[in-house]
Short mmCIF file of C-alpha atoms in Angstrom, two decimals:
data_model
loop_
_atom_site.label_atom_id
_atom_site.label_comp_id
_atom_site.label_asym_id
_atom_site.label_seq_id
_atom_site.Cartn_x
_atom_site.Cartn_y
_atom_site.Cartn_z
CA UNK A 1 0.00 0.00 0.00
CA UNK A 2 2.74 2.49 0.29
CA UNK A 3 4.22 1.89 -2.79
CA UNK A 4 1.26 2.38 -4.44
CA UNK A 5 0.64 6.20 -2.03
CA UNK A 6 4.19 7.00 -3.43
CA UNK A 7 3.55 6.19 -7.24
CA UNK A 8 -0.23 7.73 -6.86
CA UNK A 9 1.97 10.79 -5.27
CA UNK A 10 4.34 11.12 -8.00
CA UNK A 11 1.60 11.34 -10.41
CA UNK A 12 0.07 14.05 -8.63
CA UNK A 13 3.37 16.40 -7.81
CA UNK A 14 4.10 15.97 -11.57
CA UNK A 15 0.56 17.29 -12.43
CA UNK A 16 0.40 19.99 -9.99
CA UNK A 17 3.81 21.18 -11.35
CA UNK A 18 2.45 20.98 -14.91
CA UNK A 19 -0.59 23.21 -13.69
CA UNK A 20 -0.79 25.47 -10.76
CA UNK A 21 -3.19 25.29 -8.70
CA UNK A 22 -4.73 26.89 -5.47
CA UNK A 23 -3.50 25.71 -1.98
CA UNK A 24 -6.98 24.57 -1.83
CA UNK A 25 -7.06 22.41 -5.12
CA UNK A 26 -3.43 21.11 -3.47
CA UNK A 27 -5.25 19.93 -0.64
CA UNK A 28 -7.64 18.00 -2.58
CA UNK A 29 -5.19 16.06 -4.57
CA UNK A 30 -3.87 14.73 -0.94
CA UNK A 31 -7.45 13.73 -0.65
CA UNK A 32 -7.33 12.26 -3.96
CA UNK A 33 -4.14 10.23 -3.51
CA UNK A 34 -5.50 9.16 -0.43
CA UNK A 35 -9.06 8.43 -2.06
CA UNK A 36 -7.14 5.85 -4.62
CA UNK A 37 -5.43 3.78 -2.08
CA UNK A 38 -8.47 3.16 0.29
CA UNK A 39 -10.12 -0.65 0.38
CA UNK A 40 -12.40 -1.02 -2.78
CA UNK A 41 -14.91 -2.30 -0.50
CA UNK A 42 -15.53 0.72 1.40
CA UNK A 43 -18.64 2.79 0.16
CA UNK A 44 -18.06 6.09 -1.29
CA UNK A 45 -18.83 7.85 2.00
CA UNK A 46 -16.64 5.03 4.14
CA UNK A 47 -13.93 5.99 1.88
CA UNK A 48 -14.55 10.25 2.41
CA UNK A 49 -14.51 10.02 5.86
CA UNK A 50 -10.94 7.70 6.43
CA UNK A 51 -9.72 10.42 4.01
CA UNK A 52 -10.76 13.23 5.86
CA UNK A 53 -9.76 11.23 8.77
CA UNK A 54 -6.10 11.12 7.71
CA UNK A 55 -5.50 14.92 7.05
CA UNK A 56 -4.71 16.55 9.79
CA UNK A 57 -7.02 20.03 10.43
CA UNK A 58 -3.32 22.35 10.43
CA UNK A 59 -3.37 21.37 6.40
CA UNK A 60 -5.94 23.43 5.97
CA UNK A 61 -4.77 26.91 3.73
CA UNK A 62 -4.26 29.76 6.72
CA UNK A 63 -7.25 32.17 6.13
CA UNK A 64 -5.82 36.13 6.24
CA UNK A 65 -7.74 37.26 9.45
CA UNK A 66 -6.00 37.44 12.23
CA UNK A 67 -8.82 40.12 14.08
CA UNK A 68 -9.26 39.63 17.49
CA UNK A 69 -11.48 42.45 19.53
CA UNK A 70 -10.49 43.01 23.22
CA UNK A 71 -12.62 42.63 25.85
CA UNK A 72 -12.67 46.56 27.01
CA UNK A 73 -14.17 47.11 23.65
CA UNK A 74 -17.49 48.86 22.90
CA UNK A 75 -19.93 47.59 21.43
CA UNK A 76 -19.91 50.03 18.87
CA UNK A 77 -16.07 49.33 18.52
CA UNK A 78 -16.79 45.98 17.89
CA UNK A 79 -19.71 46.30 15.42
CA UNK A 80 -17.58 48.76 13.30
CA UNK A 81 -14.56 45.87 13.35
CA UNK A 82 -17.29 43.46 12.37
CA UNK A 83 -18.33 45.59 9.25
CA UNK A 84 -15.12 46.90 8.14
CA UNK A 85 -13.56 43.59 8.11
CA UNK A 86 -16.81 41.95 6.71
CA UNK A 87 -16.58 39.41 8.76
CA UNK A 88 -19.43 37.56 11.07
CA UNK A 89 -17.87 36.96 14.34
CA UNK A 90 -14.12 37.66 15.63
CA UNK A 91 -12.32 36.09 19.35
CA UNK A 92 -12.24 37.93 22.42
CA UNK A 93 -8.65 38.77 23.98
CA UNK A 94 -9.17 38.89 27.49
CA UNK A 95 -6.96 42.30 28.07
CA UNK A 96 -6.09 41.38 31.50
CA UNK A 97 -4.73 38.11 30.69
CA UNK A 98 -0.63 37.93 31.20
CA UNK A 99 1.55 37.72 27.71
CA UNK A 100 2.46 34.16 28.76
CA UNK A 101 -1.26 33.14 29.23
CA UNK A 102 -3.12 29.84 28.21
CA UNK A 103 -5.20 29.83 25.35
CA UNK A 104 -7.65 28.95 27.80
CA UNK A 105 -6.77 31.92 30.17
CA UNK A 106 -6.22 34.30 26.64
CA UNK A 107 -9.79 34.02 25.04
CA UNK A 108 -13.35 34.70 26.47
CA UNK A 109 -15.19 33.43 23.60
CA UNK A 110 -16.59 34.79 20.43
CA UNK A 111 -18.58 36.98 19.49
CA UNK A 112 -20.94 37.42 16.79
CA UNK A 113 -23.49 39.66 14.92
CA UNK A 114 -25.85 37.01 16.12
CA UNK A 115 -25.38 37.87 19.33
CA UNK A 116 -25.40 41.77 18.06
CA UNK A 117 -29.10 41.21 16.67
CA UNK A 118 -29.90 39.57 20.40
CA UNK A 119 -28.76 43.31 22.12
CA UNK A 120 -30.57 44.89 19.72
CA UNK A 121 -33.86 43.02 20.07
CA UNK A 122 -33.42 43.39 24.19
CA UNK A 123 -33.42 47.57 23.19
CA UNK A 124 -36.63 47.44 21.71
CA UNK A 125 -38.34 45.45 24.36
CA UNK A 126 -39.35 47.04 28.19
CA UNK A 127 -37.42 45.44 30.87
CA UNK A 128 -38.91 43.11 32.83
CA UNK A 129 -39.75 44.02 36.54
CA UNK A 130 -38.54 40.54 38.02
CA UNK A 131 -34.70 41.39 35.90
CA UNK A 132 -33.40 44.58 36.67
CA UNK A 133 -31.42 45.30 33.79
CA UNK A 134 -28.71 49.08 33.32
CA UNK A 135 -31.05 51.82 34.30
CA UNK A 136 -29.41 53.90 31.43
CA UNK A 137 -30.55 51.04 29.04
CA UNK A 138 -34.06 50.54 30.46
CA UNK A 139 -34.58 54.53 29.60
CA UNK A 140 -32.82 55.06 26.54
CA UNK A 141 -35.24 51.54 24.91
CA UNK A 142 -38.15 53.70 26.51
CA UNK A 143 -37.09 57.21 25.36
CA UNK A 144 -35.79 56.13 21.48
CA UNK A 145 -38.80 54.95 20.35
CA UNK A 146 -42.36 55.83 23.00
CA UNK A 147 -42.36 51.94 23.50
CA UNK A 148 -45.01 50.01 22.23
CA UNK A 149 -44.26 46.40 23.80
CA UNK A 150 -42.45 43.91 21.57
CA UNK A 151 -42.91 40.90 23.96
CA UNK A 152 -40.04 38.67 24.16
CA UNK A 153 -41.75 35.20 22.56
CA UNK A 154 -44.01 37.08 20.85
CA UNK A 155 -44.41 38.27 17.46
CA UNK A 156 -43.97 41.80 15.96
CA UNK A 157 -46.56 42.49 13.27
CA UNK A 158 -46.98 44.76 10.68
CA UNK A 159 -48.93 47.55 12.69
CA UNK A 160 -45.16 47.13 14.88
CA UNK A 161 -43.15 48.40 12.39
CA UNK A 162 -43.36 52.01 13.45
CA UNK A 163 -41.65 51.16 16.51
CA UNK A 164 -38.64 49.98 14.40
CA UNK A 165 -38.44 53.48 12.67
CA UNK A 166 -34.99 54.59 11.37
CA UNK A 167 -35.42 57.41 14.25
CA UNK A 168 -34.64 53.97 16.21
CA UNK A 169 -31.76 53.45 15.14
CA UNK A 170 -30.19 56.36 14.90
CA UNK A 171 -31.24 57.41 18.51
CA UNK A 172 -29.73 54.32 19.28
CA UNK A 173 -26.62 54.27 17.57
CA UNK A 174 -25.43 58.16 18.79
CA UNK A 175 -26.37 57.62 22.49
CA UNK A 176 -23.77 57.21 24.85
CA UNK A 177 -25.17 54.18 26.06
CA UNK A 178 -24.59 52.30 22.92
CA UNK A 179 -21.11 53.91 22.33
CA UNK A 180 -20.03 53.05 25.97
CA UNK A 181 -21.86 49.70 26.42
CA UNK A 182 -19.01 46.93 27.04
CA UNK A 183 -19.03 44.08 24.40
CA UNK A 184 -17.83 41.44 27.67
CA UNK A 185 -18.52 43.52 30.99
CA UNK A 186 -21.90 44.74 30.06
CA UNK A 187 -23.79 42.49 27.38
CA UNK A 188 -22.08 39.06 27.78
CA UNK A 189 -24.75 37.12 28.59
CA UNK A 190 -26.50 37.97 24.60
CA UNK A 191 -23.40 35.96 23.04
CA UNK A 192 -23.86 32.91 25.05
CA UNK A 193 -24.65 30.85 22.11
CA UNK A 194 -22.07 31.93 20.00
CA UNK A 195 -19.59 28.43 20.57
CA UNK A 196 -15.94 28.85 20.57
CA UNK A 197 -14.57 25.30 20.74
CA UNK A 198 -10.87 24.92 19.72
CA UNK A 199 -9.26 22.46 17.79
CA UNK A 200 -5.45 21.50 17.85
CA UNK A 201 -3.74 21.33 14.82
CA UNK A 202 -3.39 18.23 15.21
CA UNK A 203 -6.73 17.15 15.07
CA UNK A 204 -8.54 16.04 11.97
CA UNK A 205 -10.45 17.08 9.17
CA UNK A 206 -13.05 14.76 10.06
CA UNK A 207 -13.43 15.87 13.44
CA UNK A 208 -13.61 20.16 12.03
CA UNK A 209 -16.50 19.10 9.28
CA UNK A 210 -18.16 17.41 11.83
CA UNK A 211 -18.08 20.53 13.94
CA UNK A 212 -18.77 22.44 11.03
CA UNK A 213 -22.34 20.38 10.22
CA UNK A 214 -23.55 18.14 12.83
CA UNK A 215 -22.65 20.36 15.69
CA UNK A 216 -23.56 23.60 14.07
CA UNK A 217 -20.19 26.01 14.44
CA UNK A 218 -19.74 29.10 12.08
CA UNK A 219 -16.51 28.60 12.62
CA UNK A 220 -14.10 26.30 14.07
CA UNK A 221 -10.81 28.13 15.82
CA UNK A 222 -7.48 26.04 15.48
CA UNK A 223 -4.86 26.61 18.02
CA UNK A 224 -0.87 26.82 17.94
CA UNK A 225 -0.56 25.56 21.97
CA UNK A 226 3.35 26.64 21.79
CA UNK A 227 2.41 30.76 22.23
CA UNK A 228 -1.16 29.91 22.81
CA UNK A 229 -2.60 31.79 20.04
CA UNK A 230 -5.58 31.17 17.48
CA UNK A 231 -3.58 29.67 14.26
CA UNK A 232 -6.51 29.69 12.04
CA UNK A 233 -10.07 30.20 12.22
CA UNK A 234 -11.77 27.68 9.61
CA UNK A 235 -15.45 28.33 8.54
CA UNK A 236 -18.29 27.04 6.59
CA UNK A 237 -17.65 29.11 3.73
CA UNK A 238 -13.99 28.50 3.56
CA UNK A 239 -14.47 24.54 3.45
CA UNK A 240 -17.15 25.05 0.24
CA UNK A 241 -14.87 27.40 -1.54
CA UNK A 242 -11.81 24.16 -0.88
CA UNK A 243 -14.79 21.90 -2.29
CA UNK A 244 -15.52 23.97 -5.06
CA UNK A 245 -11.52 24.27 -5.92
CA UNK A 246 -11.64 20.24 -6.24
CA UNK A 247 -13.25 20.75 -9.52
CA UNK A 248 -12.05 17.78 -11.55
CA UNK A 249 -11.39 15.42 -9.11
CA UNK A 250 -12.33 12.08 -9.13
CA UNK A 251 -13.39 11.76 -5.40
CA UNK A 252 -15.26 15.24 -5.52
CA UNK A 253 -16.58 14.44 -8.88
CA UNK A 254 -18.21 10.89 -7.63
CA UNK A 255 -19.67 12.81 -4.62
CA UNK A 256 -20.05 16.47 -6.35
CA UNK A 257 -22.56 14.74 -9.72
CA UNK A 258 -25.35 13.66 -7.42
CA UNK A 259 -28.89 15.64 -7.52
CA UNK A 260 -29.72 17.44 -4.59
CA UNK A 261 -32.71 14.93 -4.17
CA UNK A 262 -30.39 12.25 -4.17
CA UNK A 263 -28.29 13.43 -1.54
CA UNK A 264 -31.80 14.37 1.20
CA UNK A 265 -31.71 18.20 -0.15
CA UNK A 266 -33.19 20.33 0.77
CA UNK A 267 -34.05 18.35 4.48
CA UNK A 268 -37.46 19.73 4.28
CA UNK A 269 -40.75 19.69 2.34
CA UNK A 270 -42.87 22.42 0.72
CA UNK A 271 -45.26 21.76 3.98
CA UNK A 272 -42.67 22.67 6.43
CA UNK A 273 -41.96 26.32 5.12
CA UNK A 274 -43.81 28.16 8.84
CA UNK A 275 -44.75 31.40 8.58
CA UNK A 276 -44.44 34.32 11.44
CA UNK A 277 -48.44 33.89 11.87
CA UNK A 278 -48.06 30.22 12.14
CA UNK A 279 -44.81 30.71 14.54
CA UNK A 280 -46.37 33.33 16.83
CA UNK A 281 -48.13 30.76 19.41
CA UNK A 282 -45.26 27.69 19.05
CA UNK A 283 -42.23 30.32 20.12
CA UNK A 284 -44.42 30.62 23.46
CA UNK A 285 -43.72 27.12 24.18
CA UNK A 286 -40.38 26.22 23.40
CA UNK A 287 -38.65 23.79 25.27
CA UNK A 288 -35.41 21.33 25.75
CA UNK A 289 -37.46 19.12 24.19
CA UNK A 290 -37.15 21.03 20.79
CA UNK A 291 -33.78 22.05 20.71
CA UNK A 292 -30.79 20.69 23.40
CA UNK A 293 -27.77 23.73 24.18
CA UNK A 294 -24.96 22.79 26.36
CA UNK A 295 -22.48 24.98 27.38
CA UNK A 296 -18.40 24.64 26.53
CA UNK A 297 -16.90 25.08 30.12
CA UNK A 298 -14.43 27.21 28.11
CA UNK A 299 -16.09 30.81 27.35
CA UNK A 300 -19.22 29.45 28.92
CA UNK A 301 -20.42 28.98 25.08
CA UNK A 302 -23.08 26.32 24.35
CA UNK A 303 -22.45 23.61 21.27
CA UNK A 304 -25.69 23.53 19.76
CA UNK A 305 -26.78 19.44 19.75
CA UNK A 306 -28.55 18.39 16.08
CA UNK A 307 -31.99 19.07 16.08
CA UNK A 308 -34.91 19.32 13.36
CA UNK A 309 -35.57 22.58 12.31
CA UNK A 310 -38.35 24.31 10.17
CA UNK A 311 -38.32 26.44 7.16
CA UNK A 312 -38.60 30.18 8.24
CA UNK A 313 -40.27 33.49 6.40
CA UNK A 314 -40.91 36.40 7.26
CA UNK A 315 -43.42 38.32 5.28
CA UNK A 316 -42.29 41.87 3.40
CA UNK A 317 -44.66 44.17 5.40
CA UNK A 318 -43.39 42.83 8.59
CA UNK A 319 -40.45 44.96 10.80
CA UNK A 320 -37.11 43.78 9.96
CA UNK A 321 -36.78 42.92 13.57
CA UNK A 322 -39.06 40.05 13.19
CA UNK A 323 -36.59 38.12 10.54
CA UNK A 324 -33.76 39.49 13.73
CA UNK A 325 -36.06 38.34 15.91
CA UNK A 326 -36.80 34.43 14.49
CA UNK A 327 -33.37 34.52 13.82
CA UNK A 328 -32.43 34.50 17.52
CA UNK A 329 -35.45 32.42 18.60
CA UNK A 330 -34.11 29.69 16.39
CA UNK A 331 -30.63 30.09 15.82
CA UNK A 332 -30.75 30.25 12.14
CA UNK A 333 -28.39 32.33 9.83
CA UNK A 334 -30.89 33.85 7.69
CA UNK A 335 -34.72 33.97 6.75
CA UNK A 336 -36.53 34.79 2.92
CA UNK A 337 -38.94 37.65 2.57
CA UNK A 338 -41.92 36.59 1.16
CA UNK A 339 -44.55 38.68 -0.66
CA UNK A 340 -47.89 39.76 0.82
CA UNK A 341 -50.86 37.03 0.04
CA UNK A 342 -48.34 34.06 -1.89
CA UNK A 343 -45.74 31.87 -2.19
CA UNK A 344 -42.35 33.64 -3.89
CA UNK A 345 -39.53 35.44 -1.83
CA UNK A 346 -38.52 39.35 -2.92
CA UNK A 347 -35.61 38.70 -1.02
CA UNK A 348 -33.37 37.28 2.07
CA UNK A 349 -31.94 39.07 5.39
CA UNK A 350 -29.36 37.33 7.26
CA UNK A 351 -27.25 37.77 10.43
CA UNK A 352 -24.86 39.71 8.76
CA UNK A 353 -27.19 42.40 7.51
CA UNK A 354 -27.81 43.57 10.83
CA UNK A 355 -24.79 46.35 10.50
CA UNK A 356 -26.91 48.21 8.35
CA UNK A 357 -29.04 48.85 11.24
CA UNK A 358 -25.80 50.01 13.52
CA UNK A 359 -23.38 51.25 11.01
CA UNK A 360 -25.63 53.62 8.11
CA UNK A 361 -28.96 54.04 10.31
CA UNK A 362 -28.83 57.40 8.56
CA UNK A 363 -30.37 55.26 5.20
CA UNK A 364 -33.79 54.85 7.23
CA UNK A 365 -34.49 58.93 7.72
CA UNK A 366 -37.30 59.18 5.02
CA UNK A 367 -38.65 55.96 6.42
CA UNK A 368 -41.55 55.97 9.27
CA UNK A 369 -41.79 52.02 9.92
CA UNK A 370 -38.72 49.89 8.44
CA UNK A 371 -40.57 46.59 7.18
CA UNK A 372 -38.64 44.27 5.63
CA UNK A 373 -39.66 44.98 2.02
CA UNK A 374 -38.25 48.78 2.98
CA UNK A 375 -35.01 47.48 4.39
CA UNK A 376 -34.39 45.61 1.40
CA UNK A 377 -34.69 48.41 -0.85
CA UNK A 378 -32.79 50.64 1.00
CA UNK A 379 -29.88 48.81 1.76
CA UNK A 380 -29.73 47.86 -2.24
CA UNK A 381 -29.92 51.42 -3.06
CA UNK A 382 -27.31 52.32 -0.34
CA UNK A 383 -24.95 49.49 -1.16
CA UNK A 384 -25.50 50.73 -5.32
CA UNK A 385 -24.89 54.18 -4.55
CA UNK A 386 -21.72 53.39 -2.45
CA UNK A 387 -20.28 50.91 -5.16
CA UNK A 388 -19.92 48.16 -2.55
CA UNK A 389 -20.15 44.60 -3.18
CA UNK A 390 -22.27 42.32 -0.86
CA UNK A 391 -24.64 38.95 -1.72
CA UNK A 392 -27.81 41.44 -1.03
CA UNK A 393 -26.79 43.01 -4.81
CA UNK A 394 -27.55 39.28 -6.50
CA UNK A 395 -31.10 39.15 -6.04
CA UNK A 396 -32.63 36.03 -4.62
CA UNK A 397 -30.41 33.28 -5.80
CA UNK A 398 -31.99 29.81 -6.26
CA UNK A 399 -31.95 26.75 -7.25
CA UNK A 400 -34.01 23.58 -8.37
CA UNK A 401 -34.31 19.75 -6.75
CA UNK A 402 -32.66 18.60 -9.94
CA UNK A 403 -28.68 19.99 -9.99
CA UNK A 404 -26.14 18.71 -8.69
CA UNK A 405 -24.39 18.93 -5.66
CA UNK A 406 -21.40 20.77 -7.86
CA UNK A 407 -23.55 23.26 -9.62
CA UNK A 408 -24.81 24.25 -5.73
CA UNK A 409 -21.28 24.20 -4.26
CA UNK A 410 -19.92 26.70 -7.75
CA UNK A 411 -23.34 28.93 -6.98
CA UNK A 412 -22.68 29.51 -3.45
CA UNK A 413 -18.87 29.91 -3.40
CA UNK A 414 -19.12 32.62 -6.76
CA UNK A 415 -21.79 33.96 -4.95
CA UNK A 416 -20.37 34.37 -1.40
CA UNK A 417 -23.63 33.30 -0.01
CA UNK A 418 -24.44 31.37 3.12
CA UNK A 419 -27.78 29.70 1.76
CA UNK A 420 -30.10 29.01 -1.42
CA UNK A 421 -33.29 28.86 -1.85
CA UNK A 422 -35.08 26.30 -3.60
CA UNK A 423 -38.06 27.03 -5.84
CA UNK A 424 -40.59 24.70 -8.09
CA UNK A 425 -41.21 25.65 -11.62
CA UNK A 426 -43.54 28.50 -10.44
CA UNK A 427 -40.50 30.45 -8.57
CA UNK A 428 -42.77 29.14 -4.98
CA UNK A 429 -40.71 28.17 -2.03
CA UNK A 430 -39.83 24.43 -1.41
CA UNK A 431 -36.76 24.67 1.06
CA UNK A 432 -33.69 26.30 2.16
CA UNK A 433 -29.97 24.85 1.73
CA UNK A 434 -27.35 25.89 3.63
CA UNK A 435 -23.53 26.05 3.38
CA UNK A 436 -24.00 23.35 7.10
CA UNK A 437 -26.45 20.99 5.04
CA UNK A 438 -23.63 20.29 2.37
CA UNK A 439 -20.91 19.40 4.27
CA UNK A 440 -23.34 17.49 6.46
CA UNK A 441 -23.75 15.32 3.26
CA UNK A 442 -20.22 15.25 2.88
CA UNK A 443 -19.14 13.06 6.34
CA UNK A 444 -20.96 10.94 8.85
CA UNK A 445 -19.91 10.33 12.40
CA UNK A 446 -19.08 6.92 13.17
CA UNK A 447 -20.73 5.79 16.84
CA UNK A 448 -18.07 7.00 19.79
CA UNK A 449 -16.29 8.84 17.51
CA UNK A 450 -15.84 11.77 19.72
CA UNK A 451 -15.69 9.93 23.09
CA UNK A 452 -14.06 12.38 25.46
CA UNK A 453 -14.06 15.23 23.62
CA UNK A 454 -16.80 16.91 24.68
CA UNK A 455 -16.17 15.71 28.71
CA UNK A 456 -16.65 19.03 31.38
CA UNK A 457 -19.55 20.70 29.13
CA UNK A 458 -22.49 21.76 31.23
CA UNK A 459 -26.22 22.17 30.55
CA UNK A 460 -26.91 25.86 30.47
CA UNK A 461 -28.88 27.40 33.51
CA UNK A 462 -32.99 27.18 32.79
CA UNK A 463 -32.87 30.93 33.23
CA UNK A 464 -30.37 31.40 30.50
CA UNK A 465 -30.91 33.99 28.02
CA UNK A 466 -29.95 32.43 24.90
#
């Protein structure tokens, strides 16, 4: 067998040096070599995961970031690092940690826009009387915007959207209280379900996909433990852009030339799709039993168990908060806007758009309510006018049951997008697929494959706020 790994290798070094290619197309030809020498009884998938299983996770190209946001930072610090770096979520550098710290004693955690769109949504709510929250914030939420009550499970419909007015939003984002509100001393608690789980280098590919899909991380931090440092933070969108590099490849190409439909995609049928009408009761009685959170004793950040999920709208009269809103409720990246009275989405808001809300609130002024159909338009207009590139300029991108696996992957990676909708012949809804749901379909995890790994993670507090 490793005769054979050395001739397969020599092939492949003498056609990488007859055509360059990425570092990521690099990595896939070890995959390939690998691919060719595994038992021709293994299935397809057998054989993807022992290759995946064999790479270790510090192969994987180094990513240019390199942002970290300290833990004396504002939250208005941190949104604007966020947005200028367009990126979704950065580590936490504890500032009073020595220079020869721990990883563990280094980094708080993570945090995200998600958790962002959380602080936000707690601003346009009243406090409760049984949880004193900051005085300052409890006045400026009732001052900004004459308080109507959003209530916290409930639902914000369209006669709310005045109390989501761009006068909102800029109140919000010029008060002191928002410019001297502490992303880690103040507002904490709102990122408790961003994870930050670290991997050593190393550990394997496997084991990051897995993380990546199954266990629902953005991103998956990999550690150098000799100066105790993040070496490379690996997400969802940088594996699809390495699978989308692997073009050509016989392993990828086996895989990559399946229909969606043969592969379970999308998870979910056209009956599934719940609207904000339908939602407004069944968010009033979440429990464990839906959805199980446990909490990483490092960073007190929960790894978010597999659990069946719906198909989520929001409709384009509705406040934008409400797509923030179900966002939060159920921990997903991103939700379509549908039009009034049918079927077909005008658009999609995700996590990521919620910086238009902090950073250019100055877009909304000739706005009374911001509904979602408004916020779309605006943003486009703004984003146009500024010559900017983001996903919200491509429209609602789509896709039907019948391509492949590679035409998805291509679509999502040229596209920089985090999902795609999929639509019958009439343009209607049928289901959501999302960068996760790929590489889900990519690996399985064989039984006890983790064993330990998880060992000292808690069950979060009943009164949590996540």
């Amino acid at each position: 067998m490793a005769m054979a790994m050395a001739s397969v290798q020599l092939e492949r070094q003498t056609s990488i040096q007859d055509s360059p290619r990425s570092p990521e197309a690099k990595l896939g030809m070890q995959v390939e070599d690998l691919w060719d020498v595994q038992e021709p009884e293994l299935s397809p998938n057998e054989k993807l995961n022992a290759c995946f299983e064999s790479i270790p996770v510090s192969a994987f190209p180094i990513s240019p970031q390199g942002i970290e946001i300290k833990s004396d930072a504002s939250l208005a610090e941190a949104v604007q690092i966020l947005a200028q770096n367009k990126i979704l979520s950065a580590p936490v550098v504890d500032v009073d940690a020595p220079e020869d710290a721990t990883w563990m004693d280094r980094y708080i955690g993570i945090v995200e826009f998600a958790g962002i769109a959380v602080w936000i949504l707690q601003q346009s709510e009243p406090s409760s009387p049984r949880s004193p929250s900051s005085p300052n914030g409890a006045e400026f939420a009732i001052t900004a915007n004459g308080m109507v009550s959003a209530a916290g499970l409930g639902a914000l419909g369209p006669e709310d959207a005045s109390i989501t007015s761009g006068d909102f939003f800029e109140a919000l984002t010029s008060s002191e209280f928002y410019k001297n509100t502490k992303v880690v001393r103040d507002i904490s608690g709102s990122f408790r379900w961003a994870p930050f789980l670290a991997l050593q280098k190393s550990n394997t590919f496997l084991t990051m996909l897995l993380l990546l899909s199954k266990y629902k991380m953005k991103s998956v931090p990999v550690l150098d433990l000799g100066d105790g440092k993040i070496d490379n933070i690996i997400t969802q969108s940088a594996v699809i852009h390495m699978l989308a590099e692997c073009t050509g490849l016989h392993w990828f190409e086996s895989w990559g030339s399946k229909k969606l439909s043969e592969i379970g995609l999308p998870t979910m049928s056209p009956e599934h799709i719940i609207t904000d009408a339908a939602l407004c009761g069944a968010l009033c009685n979440l429990t464990t039993e839906n959805f199980v959170s446990v909490s990483a004793s490092f960073g007190q950040s929960p790894v978010v168990r597999p659990c069946a999920v719906g198909f989520y709208e929001v409709y384009e009269d509705e406040p934008v908060l409400q797509a923030f809103k179900l966002m939060r409720k159920k921990r997903i990246g991103g939700i379509p806007v549908i039009e009034c009275g049918g079927k077909k989405a005008i658009g999609n808001i995700s996590l990521r758009d919620v910086q238009f809300l902090l950073t250019a609130p100055d877009i909304y002024r000739d706005y009374r309510s911001i509904t979602a159909k408004n916020f779309l338009i605006v943003v486009r207009n703004y984003l146009e006018k500024h010559e900017k590139r983001s996903p919200m300029l491509s429209g609602m991108i789509t896709c039907k049951r019948d391509e492949t696996v590679k035409e998805l992957i291509q679509k999502l990676d040229s596209e920089k997008i985090q999902r795609v909708y999929v639509t019958d012949e009439d343009g209607n809804l049928e289901g959501v697929i999302t960068l996760r749901d790929i590489i889900s379909r990519l690996v399985h995890e064989p039984r006890g494959y983790f064993g330990d790994f998880f060992d000292g993670v808690l069950p979060l507090p009943e009164n949590s706020r996540v």
